[in-house]
Amino acid sequence: MVVKHDSVEESMPDDPPRLARGTEPVVKVRLKEPAPSLAASDIANTSAALKSSVTDVLLEFCLLEAMSPTAGDIDRALTRISSSMQELDRIANELADVAALMQDRLILSKRSNEIRSLILEVIDRTIATRDRGRVFIEAPPACLALVDAPRLERVVTAFVKHALAASPADRGIVIRLEAHEDATVISVIDGGRGMSEHEASTLFEPGEDGIGMYLCRRIVEAHGGRVGVESHFTGTRRFIELPVASRARVRALLVDDDARQREGLAELLRRAGIAVTLADCGSMALQHAAVQTFDVALVDLELPDVSGSELVAQLRARRPKLSIIVVSGHPADSDAVRSLDACDARYLEKPLDIEALLAEITHCTAKR
């Protein structure tokens, strides 16, 4: 399914580019050889960009001091300053990563993250309002992965901006997220003229356009993945492949006596990369907990053989470090839910919002 970003008004006319999935690309580059080293000139170009952004900020302040600004003048100046500060932050992060790479000390801080939400945050924070109507997303309801979120956000941002620049103003781009058996793939597809073989083969090397896409490559490779590009006559797909080992291996115990709800929720969790063990009653849940280790338990409050609160207490006694999320149709201020306070359990009300549930699971696993 193709959907526009939530912040885009329905009146935006753009259609997403259509690259048929089975169409053979004219140019195809999947990088396997070691990335080239940075030259002094590459770092000098980035430093020059840093100086230019600093100059832009100083110029805005000088202009404000030299005039009697109206409220509108100040608002517009602050908008331009904010844009320059975002660019400064990007360049500063680039230079920090360059320094780490040159010392072979690029260290990732990986946590479990919901990738669809990460992509939406990138669009909200870094893509100009006028361009958001050109961004379409194809993604499953949820996909968890173990990544360095700030760095992956910078990679996705660079890919999206590169695709927008390559597309005509009246064409959109597609961000496609896929969870395969062997890899998690993020593709960014534009509707432009396509790339020549030379353009595609040098896209992820340092050059006249700076070191942004080169750093994207190095960051993805540090995750154990790879980048690549496929170009057609009607557009270009640049992509990130993260190995299945990068997918979050969260182990969940799901306890619910309703077979339909239990199986349906289990399927959604598995699509998100979570290993799920099922139990239809409290005694079965305790048997599983006695012989297996889980990161999180999802417990229905009403079970046939024991109350949910009693099961939570027994699980907590046996596995003190286990994260527990209770799900129920009871309102949060009911006596049944208040009885969970002493057990340090999280609570979500039915019907479940899968994104809210995954956010809770991500919060739990981030503390591991």
PDB file of N, CA and C in Angstrom, residues 204-260:
ATOM      1  N   PHE A 204      28.518   6.823  -4.037  1.00  0.00           N
ATOM      2  CA  PHE A 204      28.892   6.657  -2.632  1.00  0.00           C
ATOM      3  C   PHE A 204      30.386   6.866  -2.390  1.00  0.00           C
ATOM      4  N   GLU A 205      31.018   7.633  -3.268  1.00  0.00           N
ATOM      5  CA  GLU A 205      32.418   7.994  -3.086  1.00  0.00           C
ATOM      6  C   GLU A 205      32.520   9.487  -2.803  1.00  0.00           C
ATOM      7  N   PRO A 206      33.541   9.916  -2.052  1.00  0.00           N
ATOM      8  CA  PRO A 206      33.713  11.354  -1.830  1.00  0.00           C
ATOM      9  C   PRO A 206      34.010  12.050  -3.143  1.00  0.00           C
ATOM     10  N   GLY A 207      33.476  13.265  -3.306  1.00  0.00           N
ATOM     11  CA  GLY A 207      33.686  13.985  -4.558  1.00  0.00           C
ATOM     12  C   GLY A 207      33.222  15.413  -4.459  1.00  0.00           C
ATOM     13  N   GLU A 208      32.834  15.970  -5.606  1.00  0.00           N
ATOM     14  CA  GLU A 208      32.446  17.377  -5.655  1.00  0.00           C
ATOM     15  C   GLU A 208      31.211  17.670  -4.814  1.00  0.00           C
ATOM     16  N   ASP A 209      30.344  16.681  -4.655  1.00  0.00           N
ATOM     17  CA  ASP A 209      29.113  16.891  -3.892  1.00  0.00           C
ATOM     18  C   ASP A 209      29.315  16.699  -2.397  1.00  0.00           C
ATOM     19  N   GLY A 210      30.561  16.528  -1.969  1.00  0.00           N
ATOM     20  CA  GLY A 210      30.831  16.373  -0.545  1.00  0.00           C
ATOM     21  C   GLY A 210      30.989  14.912  -0.151  1.00  0.00           C
ATOM     22  N   ILE A 211      30.894  14.659   1.151  1.00  0.00           N
ATOM     23  CA  ILE A 211      31.146  13.310   1.659  1.00  0.00           C
ATOM     24  C   ILE A 211      29.903  12.695   2.290  1.00  0.00           C
ATOM     25  N   GLY A 212      28.742  13.346   2.108  1.00  0.00           N
ATOM     26  CA  GLY A 212      27.522  12.867   2.754  1.00  0.00           C
ATOM     27  C   GLY A 212      27.157  11.444   2.380  1.00  0.00           C
ATOM     28  N   MET A 213      27.067  11.138   1.071  1.00  0.00           N
ATOM     29  CA  MET A 213      26.681   9.800   0.642  1.00  0.00           C
ATOM     30  C   MET A 213      27.789   8.785   0.933  1.00  0.00           C
ATOM     31  N   TYR A 214      29.039   9.245   0.895  1.00  0.00           N
ATOM     32  CA  TYR A 214      30.152   8.370   1.275  1.00  0.00           C
ATOM     33  C   TYR A 214      30.019   7.946   2.739  1.00  0.00           C
ATOM     34  N   LEU A 215      29.701   8.891   3.613  1.00  0.00           N
ATOM     35  CA  LEU A 215      29.522   8.558   5.024  1.00  0.00           C
ATOM     36  C   LEU A 215      28.318   7.646   5.227  1.00  0.00           C
ATOM     37  N   CYS A 216      27.273   7.831   4.421  1.00  0.00           N
ATOM     38  CA  CYS A 216      26.128   6.914   4.485  1.00  0.00           C
ATOM     39  C   CYS A 216      26.600   5.481   4.272  1.00  0.00           C
ATOM     40  N   ARG A 217      27.430   5.311   3.259  1.00  0.00           N
ATOM     41  CA  ARG A 217      27.954   3.977   2.966  1.00  0.00           C
ATOM     42  C   ARG A 217      28.732   3.424   4.152  1.00  0.00           C
ATOM     43  N   ARG A 218      29.612   4.234   4.721  1.00  0.00           N
ATOM     44  CA  ARG A 218      30.446   3.756   5.814  1.00  0.00           C
ATOM     45  C   ARG A 218      29.615   3.433   7.059  1.00  0.00           C
ATOM     46  N   ILE A 219      28.581   4.224   7.326  1.00  0.00           N
ATOM     47  CA  ILE A 219      27.723   3.966   8.485  1.00  0.00           C
ATOM     48  C   ILE A 219      26.951   2.661   8.306  1.00  0.00           C
ATOM     49  N   VAL A 220      26.404   2.449   7.103  1.00  0.00           N
ATOM     50  CA  VAL A 220      25.662   1.208   6.844  1.00  0.00           C
ATOM     51  C   VAL A 220      26.602   0.009   6.913  1.00  0.00           C
ATOM     52  N   GLU A 221      27.803   0.146   6.368  1.00  0.00           N
ATOM     53  CA  GLU A 221      28.771  -0.949   6.435  1.00  0.00           C
ATOM     54  C   GLU A 221      29.176  -1.242   7.875  1.00  0.00           C
ATOM     55  N   ALA A 222      29.220  -0.208   8.720  1.00  0.00           N
ATOM     56  CA  ALA A 222      29.531  -0.422  10.135  1.00  0.00           C
ATOM     57  C   ALA A 222      28.434  -1.231  10.827  1.00  0.00           C
ATOM     58  N   HIS A 223      27.204  -1.170  10.293  1.00  0.00           N
ATOM     59  CA  HIS A 223      26.104  -1.992  10.798  1.00  0.00           C
ATOM     60  C   HIS A 223      26.159  -3.421  10.244  1.00  0.00           C
ATOM     61  N   GLY A 224      27.134  -3.698   9.379  1.00  0.00           N
ATOM     62  CA  GLY A 224      27.207  -5.008   8.743  1.00  0.00           C
ATOM     63  C   GLY A 224      26.384  -5.100   7.477  1.00  0.00           C
ATOM     64  N   GLY A 225      25.893  -3.953   6.981  1.00  0.00           N
ATOM     65  CA  GLY A 225      25.058  -3.948   5.786  1.00  0.00           C
ATOM     66  C   GLY A 225      25.778  -3.392   4.580  1.00  0.00           C
ATOM     67  N   ARG A 226      25.010  -3.014   3.575  1.00  0.00           N
ATOM     68  CA  ARG A 226      25.587  -2.436   2.364  1.00  0.00           C
ATOM     69  C   ARG A 226      24.574  -1.501   1.715  1.00  0.00           C
ATOM     70  N   VAL A 227      25.085  -0.634   0.852  1.00  0.00           N
ATOM     71  CA  VAL A 227      24.239   0.268   0.084  1.00  0.00           C
ATOM     72  C   VAL A 227      24.374  -0.073  -1.391  1.00  0.00           C
ATOM     73  N   GLY A 228      23.456   0.427  -2.191  1.00  0.00           N
ATOM     74  CA  GLY A 228      23.523   0.188  -3.625  1.00  0.00           C
ATOM     75  C   GLY A 228      22.573   1.106  -4.359  1.00  0.00           C
ATOM     76  N   VAL A 229      22.619   1.031  -5.683  1.00  0.00           N
ATOM     77  CA  VAL A 229      21.754   1.871  -6.502  1.00  0.00           C
ATOM     78  C   VAL A 229      21.368   1.108  -7.759  1.00  0.00           C
ATOM     79  N   GLU A 230      20.109   1.229  -8.146  1.00  0.00           N
ATOM     80  CA  GLU A 230      19.599   0.667  -9.389  1.00  0.00           C
ATOM     81  C   GLU A 230      18.907   1.795 -10.145  1.00  0.00           C
ATOM     82  N   SER A 231      19.301   2.016 -11.388  1.00  0.00           N
ATOM     83  CA  SER A 231      18.752   3.133 -12.145  1.00  0.00           C
ATOM     84  C   SER A 231      18.027   2.642 -13.388  1.00  0.00           C
ATOM     85  N   HIS A 232      16.829   3.182 -13.595  1.00  0.00           N
ATOM     86  CA  HIS A 232      16.005   2.889 -14.756  1.00  0.00           C
ATOM     87  C   HIS A 232      15.891   4.164 -15.593  1.00  0.00           C
ATOM     88  N   PHE A 233      15.257   4.058 -16.745  1.00  0.00           N
ATOM     89  CA  PHE A 233      15.022   5.251 -17.553  1.00  0.00           C
ATOM     90  C   PHE A 233      14.018   6.183 -16.878  1.00  0.00           C
ATOM     91  N   THR A 234      13.219   5.634 -15.970  1.00  0.00           N
ATOM     92  CA  THR A 234      12.156   6.426 -15.339  1.00  0.00           C
ATOM     93  C   THR A 234      12.425   6.713 -13.870  1.00  0.00           C
ATOM     94  N   GLY A 235      13.639   6.530 -13.412  1.00  0.00           N
ATOM     95  CA  GLY A 235      13.928   6.833 -12.014  1.00  0.00           C
ATOM     96  C   GLY A 235      15.059   5.984 -11.468  1.00  0.00           C
ATOM     97  N   THR A 236      15.403   6.255 -10.220  1.00  0.00           N
ATOM     98  CA  THR A 236      16.522   5.583  -9.570  1.00  0.00           C
ATOM     99  C   THR A 236      16.108   5.107  -8.188  1.00  0.00           C
ATOM    100  N   ARG A 237      16.527   3.902  -7.861  1.00  0.00           N
ATOM    101  CA  ARG A 237      16.324   3.348  -6.522  1.00  0.00           C
ATOM    102  C   ARG A 237      17.670   3.246  -5.836  1.00  0.00           C
ATOM    103  N   ARG A 238      17.841   4.019  -4.753  1.00  0.00           N
ATOM    104  CA  ARG A 238      19.019   3.862  -3.914  1.00  0.00           C
ATOM    105  C   ARG A 238      18.550   3.148  -2.647  1.00  0.00           C
ATOM    106  N   PHE A 239      19.346   2.210  -2.145  1.00  0.00           N
ATOM    107  CA  PHE A 239      18.827   1.355  -1.079  1.00  0.00           C
ATOM    108  C   PHE A 239      19.873   1.038  -0.019  1.00  0.00           C
ATOM    109  N   ILE A 240      19.351   0.674   1.152  1.00  0.00           N
ATOM    110  CA  ILE A 240      20.141   0.247   2.303  1.00  0.00           C
ATOM    111  C   ILE A 240      19.717  -1.176   2.633  1.00  0.00           C
ATOM    112  N   GLU A 241      20.670  -2.083   2.745  1.00  0.00           N
ATOM    113  CA  GLU A 241      20.385  -3.450   3.178  1.00  0.00           C
ATOM    114  C   GLU A 241      21.063  -3.687   4.521  1.00  0.00           C
ATOM    115  N   LEU A 242      20.267  -3.983   5.530  1.00  0.00           N
ATOM    116  CA  LEU A 242      20.795  -4.323   6.847  1.00  0.00           C
ATOM    117  C   LEU A 242      20.613  -5.823   7.056  1.00  0.00           C
ATOM    118  N   PRO A 243      21.638  -6.532   7.503  1.00  0.00           N
ATOM    119  CA  PRO A 243      21.531  -7.988   7.640  1.00  0.00           C
ATOM    120  C   PRO A 243      20.490  -8.373   8.679  1.00  0.00           C
ATOM    121  N   VAL A 244      19.990  -9.590   8.551  1.00  0.00           N
ATOM    122  CA  VAL A 244      18.958 -10.049   9.476  1.00  0.00           C
ATOM    123  C   VAL A 244      19.461 -10.015  10.910  1.00  0.00           C
ATOM    124  N   ALA A 245      20.781 -10.126  11.098  1.00  0.00           N
ATOM    125  CA  ALA A 245      21.336 -10.045  12.451  1.00  0.00           C
ATOM    126  C   ALA A 245      21.100  -8.685  13.074  1.00  0.00           C
ATOM    127  N   SER A 246      20.869  -7.651  12.218  1.00  0.00           N
ATOM    128  CA  SER A 246      20.602  -6.317  12.741  1.00  0.00           C
ATOM    129  C   SER A 246      19.162  -6.166  13.201  1.00  0.00           C
ATOM    130  N   ARG A 247      18.320  -7.123  12.809  1.00  0.00           N
ATOM    131  CA  ARG A 247      16.935  -7.040  13.239  1.00  0.00           C
ATOM    132  C   ARG A 247      16.854  -7.394  14.724  1.00  0.00           C
ATOM    133  N   ALA A 248      16.058  -6.677  15.432  1.00  0.00           N
ATOM    134  CA  ALA A 248      15.986  -6.868  16.880  1.00  0.00           C
ATOM    135  C   ALA A 248      15.491  -8.277  17.202  1.00  0.00           C
ATOM    136  N   ARG A 249      16.245  -9.009  17.996  1.00  0.00           N
ATOM    137  CA  ARG A 249      15.842 -10.358  18.375  1.00  0.00           C
ATOM    138  C   ARG A 249      15.161 -10.315  19.732  1.00  0.00           C
ATOM    139  N   VAL A 250      14.041  -9.651  19.782  1.00  0.00           N
ATOM    140  CA  VAL A 250      13.275  -9.544  21.014  1.00  0.00           C
ATOM    141  C   VAL A 250      12.485 -10.834  21.199  1.00  0.00           C
ATOM    142  N   ARG A 251      12.501 -11.362  22.419  1.00  0.00           N
ATOM    143  CA  ARG A 251      11.784 -12.599  22.731  1.00  0.00           C
ATOM    144  C   ARG A 251      10.588 -12.256  23.605  1.00  0.00           C
ATOM    145  N   ALA A 252       9.396 -12.556  23.108  1.00  0.00           N
ATOM    146  CA  ALA A 252       8.169 -12.169  23.809  1.00  0.00           C
ATOM    147  C   ALA A 252       7.343 -13.391  24.173  1.00  0.00           C
ATOM    148  N   LEU A 253       6.768 -13.361  25.371  1.00  0.00           N
ATOM    149  CA  LEU A 253       5.798 -14.358  25.815  1.00  0.00           C
ATOM    150  C   LEU A 253       4.423 -13.705  25.739  1.00  0.00           C
ATOM    151  N   LEU A 254       3.541 -14.259  24.910  1.00  0.00           N
ATOM    152  CA  LEU A 254       2.211 -13.690  24.700  1.00  0.00           C
ATOM    153  C   LEU A 254       1.172 -14.599  25.344  1.00  0.00           C
ATOM    154  N   VAL A 255       0.438 -14.061  26.321  1.00  0.00           N
ATOM    155  CA  VAL A 255      -0.528 -14.852  27.088  1.00  0.00           C
ATOM    156  C   VAL A 255      -1.926 -14.282  26.866  1.00  0.00           C
ATOM    157  N   ASP A 256      -2.776 -15.054  26.191  1.00  0.00           N
ATOM    158  CA  ASP A 256      -4.148 -14.609  25.912  1.00  0.00           C
ATOM    159  C   ASP A 256      -4.985 -15.847  25.623  1.00  0.00           C
ATOM    160  N   ASP A 257      -6.161 -15.952  26.241  1.00  0.00           N
ATOM    161  CA  ASP A 257      -6.994 -17.137  26.036  1.00  0.00           C
ATOM    162  C   ASP A 257      -7.865 -17.033  24.790  1.00  0.00           C
ATOM    163  N   ASP A 258      -7.921 -15.868  24.160  1.00  0.00           N
ATOM    164  CA  ASP A 258      -8.688 -15.685  22.928  1.00  0.00           C
ATOM    165  C   ASP A 258      -7.794 -16.065  21.751  1.00  0.00           C
ATOM    166  N   ALA A 259      -8.078 -17.211  21.129  1.00  0.00           N
ATOM    167  CA  ALA A 259      -7.197 -17.740  20.082  1.00  0.00           C
ATOM    168  C   ALA A 259      -7.060 -16.777  18.907  1.00  0.00           C
ATOM    169  N   ARG A 260      -8.163 -16.151  18.521  1.00  0.00           N
ATOM    170  CA  ARG A 260      -8.118 -15.252  17.363  1.00  0.00           C
ATOM    171  C   ARG A 260      -7.227 -14.047  17.645  1.00  0.00           C
TER     172      ARG A 260
END
